[in-house]
Amino acid sequence: MLEGKTVQRNQSSRAQRRLKNWAAVFLVIAILIGIALVPQLNKYGKAGAMASSENEFMYEKSIDVLVMLLIGFGFLMVFVKKYGYTSITAAYILVSLCLPLYMLLRPYLWGSASNLLITNISMLLYAEFAAASLLIAVGGPLGRINTSQYLLIGLLFTPLYALNEWLLFSGVLIPAGVFLDTAGSVYIHTFGAYFALGMVIMLTTKKQREMKVESSKGSNQFAMLGSAALWVFWPSFCSALVPIDKVPLVAINTVLALCGATLATYASSTIIRGKIEISDISNASLAGGVAIGASVANTTPGWSMLIGAVAGAISVIGYTIVQPRLQKLTGGVDTCGVHNLHGMPGVFGGLVAMALMTSPLWQLAGIVLTVSFAVTMGIIVGFIVSRMGTKEEPYDDQEEFSQSDENY
Amino acid sequence: MLEGKTVQRNQSSRAQRRLKNWAAVFLVIAILIGIALVPQLNKYGKAGAMASSENEFMYEKSIDVLVMLLIGFGFLMVFVKKYGYTSITAAYILVSLCLPLYMLLRPYLWGSASNLLITNISMLLYAEFAAASLLIAVGGPLGRINTSQYLLIGLLFTPLYALNEWLLFSGVLIPAGVFLDTAGSVYIHTFGAYFALGMVIMLTTKKQREMKVESSKGSNQFAMLGSAALWVFWPSFCSALVPIDKVPLVAINTVLALCGATLATYASSTIIRGKIEISDISNASLAGGVAIGASVANTTPGWSMLIGAVAGAISVIGYTIVQPRLQKLTGGVDTCGVHNLHGMPGVFGGLVAMALMTSPLWQLAGIVLTVSFAVTMGIIVGFIVSRMGTKEEPYDDQEEFSQSDENY
Amino acid sequence: MLEGKTVQRNQSSRAQRRLKNWAAVFLVIAILIGIALVPQLNKYGKAGAMASSENEFMYEKSIDVLVMLLIGFGFLMVFVKKYGYTSITAAYILVSLCLPLYMLLRPYLWGSASNLLITNISMLLYAEFAAASLLIAVGGPLGRINTSQYLLIGLLFTPLYALNEWLLFSGVLIPAGVFLDTAGSVYIHTFGAYFALGMVIMLTTKKQREMKVESSKGSNQFAMLGSAALWVFWPSFCSALVPIDKVPLVAINTVLALCGATLATYASSTIIRGKIEISDISNASLAGGVAIGASVANTTPGWSMLIGAVAGAISVIGYTIVQPRLQKLTGGVDTCGVHNLHGMPGVFGGLVAMALMTSPLWQLAGIVLTVSFAVTMGIIVGFIVSRMGTKEEPYDDQEEFSQSDENY
């Protein structure tokens, strides 16, 4: 008995030492990113290419998207009952790593584009989109890895995301202008979700495959808050980078897509399950925003509502029917069901945009490229991350947080 | 015993079948609204009457009001302890039904007005105001009806709200420009609250009249969050549709009205009750925003603070003294006390505006019209909705939501 | 036994009478402020000095800062387990007292400045900054005083804050333009924190010195929500009053400072404590925003990230190492650790700005002036407030709120 305790203590102190070492590694990385940004950003004193009023309009949207990142995605992930501290902390540190890292990397890929100077808010918005995709990706293995593993994923994901973005839009592979994805159905949502799907194959142990991910009324209500923050600010996500005169249409299209998805989610959840599942409401209602992203600036409100309704139904079908089968097939547990919320609705949104393009095959090519690149890279990154070990007690804050066993 | 169980199970499966059927009905309605919007909104590709910068300023306010709808009203209604899932879900589906429905209906009433094209954000804002009034209205019977009944209320309320708005402002009944209600003390708040008062007469059973509506520390804290979201974004609610050069004055008037109401609420709650009641703070503090709505663009900050203070006191008197008597009188339970927060302060705000008008009787006529139309229609709608049956277990998520009995 | 009960009841009814009397006093004060504002603000019908588009851009930032006040600071203080009702109520009533009071007082100090007319949103923003500093200050004695004592602090703090602001920026003491503090590292954060430090010396009893301030998973998650609201809207805090063309740079500097602080907080908490402490994450992550305030418009993103990282580390060192010693030294309990979050990082931010100034000694003088004035006034105000008595049961809502003993 006593011996067991000692062993446990030794193990736990070894685990703690490892946590400390990794924390120190990431502190050094953070400082290095900061230093690397210093010379590069000295030139940002120059005037940007955008008018200051444009910058101001975009500014508020960049704040709205920040709300979506930390409050929206952050609290949506709090639904795991005993894992709330880690979920929010993961959102904090991932956003904090991804934003500067993306800003550091992007000029090397898209160096010439003058609208990427940091004096333009668009740079911040592109970085926020990368962070959104990253938060989607970690929703897959959520609860089964520890904080340093989240950070390692962030470190590897960010350049891969930028690379996929570059392949789609720079004109090197797909001709410029033939791939339509205004608000990222494909390059943000689909990429993040299929990256997750790749990772979870490598980041699920046999024991974890049998476990139920528990939620509680409190944790689900926080998740609903995160969901509501995503819902209301989604129009800013979609309209952030469109020309000013398109903003009203894009905003109303986005709102109606979300309305359609919400009503379809409510109906589908009731019809398929017999009772309403609160996590359907908090997740699938948002599928309208995911799916409308590609075509949001090129369609009308009526169509948007219908596209949203289909996306909501697809998402509920994902949670109820597809996910259990996919999990059996791949062996990977997708904790947040990101494939149902961001994966299938994202692909659907990308496909819808085919109807609007003169050369729809390029649109299809972009989707196929994104899905296959994301899955492949996800598997590789998942493998690398799995080498760092796995959480002893999955879906539980206790291993890394003090006071996490206090009563709720 | 066993037989009882079977009966119960049969009943419950019959109830479930009914829920499924209604869900299917509303799915069809959602799709029909979407289809009906398709041709109408094709013309929205045209340029609107507003400058794009005006649209942009209005855009951010439309997002702020969305926050008020889903996070503000949505979470304010979470105060009912075991009913949080339904409260938020109701906010989701009601907003999702009301916004497109209002956008579909309004052009038939106000067809000529070019500023109602969907390329102008003002259309979205008018629809959001309708949704706000609807969420106020369902605060009355909250907890005693199920989700399909909320949706039926939404379906019937939305055209009636638009009709009342049209009677007040189109010039057909009351001459244009003689009724002052800039931010809806009367046409949004008073209408919603007295509609609720009408409905609850029909939607309260004898058994429900005796029940205590329970709250808990957790549910009240979520309600405080909803309240805070309403407080901080209220200036956007009030200034959304005023000319740009009036925005600063309107914003500051709104803030000071809320300050006055908050301090008066704190003082009145302490003086009348001896102890502070948290639901007074979360509700009555907002009465300043309700009351200032009518005159917000025509008064000064000092007066706004005083008007707000009176409104806060009125609201606490409503919760402590008026509500129990009114309930005894009408037999209807007003779960959220919307009459105290939106009803009396709304009428007070409308009456205050009489002092600013050259023909105050028209102002009075508009208030009387709104109150009587709202109560009458509320009773009729309440009767129709009551035909769909009543919740077996009031103020409880369990009937419609899975996992709702999990520990908090 | 029975006698004891009667005594207790008498005491408690005497306590209640005192609460009622104080509530009445503050109601009268609120009405007097409103009346005093009436004549003064009549002149606000005049056109302001700012263009309406500038006003509009500033408008949204004033709303963002309101979110930081009520949702940000309000919920960050909810971390005290049994004290959530009081924390949020205190935020409500303090903001509601401070905003109008500041607007009333400021024109007497800075009367000539035309950009302080209430038709300019800048007036509202200056008042919101005062309220932010006030909420920081009450974070020190939080939990050990009752609501009327918070209000008394607000009443005394507001003019003292305005006075310090005037000493720093009006040119009477320090020449205009030589003290750099764009977003208030010193005049907002440092002032509030050292005022708190002064107050807690007077507002901590011996018994309270030994007590542990308890938190729970629920209360900490609400605190994380408050923290996230502060994080995401901080760029609006920093850029609210800078010229429009500086906004993008200021926003990105602020975001990168927060990123640096968040990563450094995560690493420092893990390294120093062995486990992550959630209250480090919710608090110290924000230290980057505090520290960057002074130089935010005069530095670059790379430097901002590094400044933020240092501030995050300083803040964690504050929570883990400095606070226990300081508490032993002064005997005052700093409930929220505002000295660690706002005090030391604020001073650090002020000192960093020395490197940017041609006459750094004036910068130093401003910091020294602020710290010493704040501590002195804090001690005096703390003494006055302590004369009103102390809470019988610290860190507990029960004394002043009904239903506060309901299960969570």
PDB file of C-alpha atoms in Angstrom, chain B residues 229-307:
ATOM      1  CA  ALA B 229     -25.353  41.614 -21.730  1.00  0.00           C
ATOM      2  CA  LEU B 230     -28.621  43.546 -22.027  1.00  0.00           C
ATOM      3  CA  TRP B 231     -27.288  46.440 -19.919  1.00  0.00           C
ATOM      4  CA  VAL B 232     -24.104  47.008 -21.866  1.00  0.00           C
ATOM      5  CA  PHE B 233     -25.590  46.682 -25.344  1.00  0.00           C
ATOM      6  CA  TRP B 234     -28.754  48.686 -24.609  1.00  0.00           C
ATOM      7  CA  PRO B 235     -27.196  51.888 -26.008  1.00  0.00           C
ATOM      8  CA  SER B 236     -26.948  50.095 -29.364  1.00  0.00           C
ATOM      9  CA  PHE B 237     -30.590  49.084 -29.109  1.00  0.00           C
ATOM     10  CA  CYS B 238     -31.579  52.721 -28.564  1.00  0.00           C
ATOM     11  CA  SER B 239     -29.246  54.308 -31.091  1.00  0.00           C
ATOM     12  CA  ALA B 240     -29.533  51.737 -33.871  1.00  0.00           C
ATOM     13  CA  LEU B 241     -31.980  53.681 -35.993  1.00  0.00           C
ATOM     14  CA  VAL B 242     -31.288  57.310 -35.055  1.00  0.00           C
ATOM     15  CA  PRO B 243     -29.339  59.644 -37.389  1.00  0.00           C
ATOM     16  CA  ILE B 244     -25.582  59.385 -36.925  1.00  0.00           C
ATOM     17  CA  ASP B 245     -25.124  62.827 -35.375  1.00  0.00           C
ATOM     18  CA  LYS B 246     -27.636  61.942 -32.653  1.00  0.00           C
ATOM     19  CA  VAL B 247     -25.867  58.718 -31.647  1.00  0.00           C
ATOM     20  CA  PRO B 248     -23.582  60.174 -28.935  1.00  0.00           C
ATOM     21  CA  LEU B 249     -26.439  61.908 -27.126  1.00  0.00           C
ATOM     22  CA  VAL B 250     -28.683  58.846 -27.401  1.00  0.00           C
ATOM     23  CA  ALA B 251     -25.926  56.552 -26.167  1.00  0.00           C
ATOM     24  CA  ILE B 252     -25.129  58.709 -23.158  1.00  0.00           C
ATOM     25  CA  ASN B 253     -28.811  59.207 -22.345  1.00  0.00           C
ATOM     26  CA  THR B 254     -29.305  55.452 -22.406  1.00  0.00           C
ATOM     27  CA  VAL B 255     -26.305  54.772 -20.205  1.00  0.00           C
ATOM     28  CA  LEU B 256     -27.408  57.356 -17.641  1.00  0.00           C
ATOM     29  CA  ALA B 257     -30.963  56.030 -17.635  1.00  0.00           C
ATOM     30  CA  LEU B 258     -29.560  52.585 -16.847  1.00  0.00           C
ATOM     31  CA  CYS B 259     -27.321  54.047 -14.128  1.00  0.00           C
ATOM     32  CA  GLY B 260     -30.310  55.751 -12.544  1.00  0.00           C
ATOM     33  CA  ALA B 261     -32.395  52.599 -12.693  1.00  0.00           C
ATOM     34  CA  THR B 262     -29.621  50.423 -11.261  1.00  0.00           C
ATOM     35  CA  LEU B 263     -29.055  52.658  -8.254  1.00  0.00           C
ATOM     36  CA  ALA B 264     -32.794  53.056  -7.662  1.00  0.00           C
ATOM     37  CA  THR B 265     -33.260  49.290  -7.945  1.00  0.00           C
ATOM     38  CA  TYR B 266     -30.557  48.622  -5.390  1.00  0.00           C
ATOM     39  CA  ALA B 267     -32.048  51.163  -2.997  1.00  0.00           C
ATOM     40  CA  SER B 268     -35.696  50.144  -3.501  1.00  0.00           C
ATOM     41  CA  SER B 269     -34.972  46.441  -3.183  1.00  0.00           C
ATOM     42  CA  THR B 270     -33.094  47.016   0.066  1.00  0.00           C
ATOM     43  CA  ILE B 271     -35.685  49.418   1.498  1.00  0.00           C
ATOM     44  CA  ILE B 272     -38.795  47.436   0.520  1.00  0.00           C
ATOM     45  CA  ARG B 273     -37.540  43.900   1.149  1.00  0.00           C
ATOM     46  CA  GLY B 274     -34.939  44.460   3.857  1.00  0.00           C
ATOM     47  CA  LYS B 275     -32.535  42.312   1.893  1.00  0.00           C
ATOM     48  CA  ILE B 276     -31.417  42.597  -1.716  1.00  0.00           C
ATOM     49  CA  GLU B 277     -33.124  40.226  -4.102  1.00  0.00           C
ATOM     50  CA  ILE B 278     -30.770  39.275  -6.912  1.00  0.00           C
ATOM     51  CA  SER B 279     -33.614  38.996  -9.435  1.00  0.00           C
ATOM     52  CA  ASP B 280     -34.506  42.636  -8.737  1.00  0.00           C
ATOM     53  CA  ILE B 281     -30.958  43.610  -9.657  1.00  0.00           C
ATOM     54  CA  SER B 282     -30.924  41.518 -12.814  1.00  0.00           C
ATOM     55  CA  ASN B 283     -34.318  42.749 -13.987  1.00  0.00           C
ATOM     56  CA  ALA B 284     -35.328  46.121 -12.586  1.00  0.00           C
ATOM     57  CA  SER B 285     -31.914  47.660 -13.335  1.00  0.00           C
ATOM     58  CA  LEU B 286     -32.865  47.391 -16.983  1.00  0.00           C
ATOM     59  CA  ALA B 287     -36.125  49.299 -16.551  1.00  0.00           C
ATOM     60  CA  GLY B 288     -34.233  52.520 -17.216  1.00  0.00           C
ATOM     61  CA  GLY B 289     -33.457  51.327 -20.707  1.00  0.00           C
ATOM     62  CA  VAL B 290     -37.085  50.369 -21.250  1.00  0.00           C
ATOM     63  CA  ALA B 291     -38.456  53.709 -20.065  1.00  0.00           C
ATOM     64  CA  ILE B 292     -35.990  55.972 -21.836  1.00  0.00           C
ATOM     65  CA  GLY B 293     -36.743  54.378 -25.201  1.00  0.00           C
ATOM     66  CA  ALA B 294     -39.544  56.698 -26.239  1.00  0.00           C
ATOM     67  CA  SER B 295     -37.835  60.006 -25.527  1.00  0.00           C
ATOM     68  CA  VAL B 296     -34.171  58.996 -25.756  1.00  0.00           C
ATOM     69  CA  ALA B 297     -33.397  61.194 -28.767  1.00  0.00           C
ATOM     70  CA  ASN B 298     -35.283  64.205 -27.395  1.00  0.00           C
ATOM     71  CA  THR B 299     -34.058  64.554 -23.829  1.00  0.00           C
ATOM     72  CA  THR B 300     -30.805  65.296 -21.983  1.00  0.00           C
ATOM     73  CA  PRO B 301     -28.541  63.091 -19.822  1.00  0.00           C
ATOM     74  CA  GLY B 302     -29.626  64.609 -16.492  1.00  0.00           C
ATOM     75  CA  TRP B 303     -33.284  63.991 -17.219  1.00  0.00           C
ATOM     76  CA  SER B 304     -32.461  60.529 -18.516  1.00  0.00           C
ATOM     77  CA  MET B 305     -30.880  59.596 -15.212  1.00  0.00           C
ATOM     78  CA  LEU B 306     -33.956  60.792 -13.322  1.00  0.00           C
ATOM     79  CA  ILE B 307     -36.368  59.028 -15.678  1.00  0.00           C
TER      80      ILE B 307
END
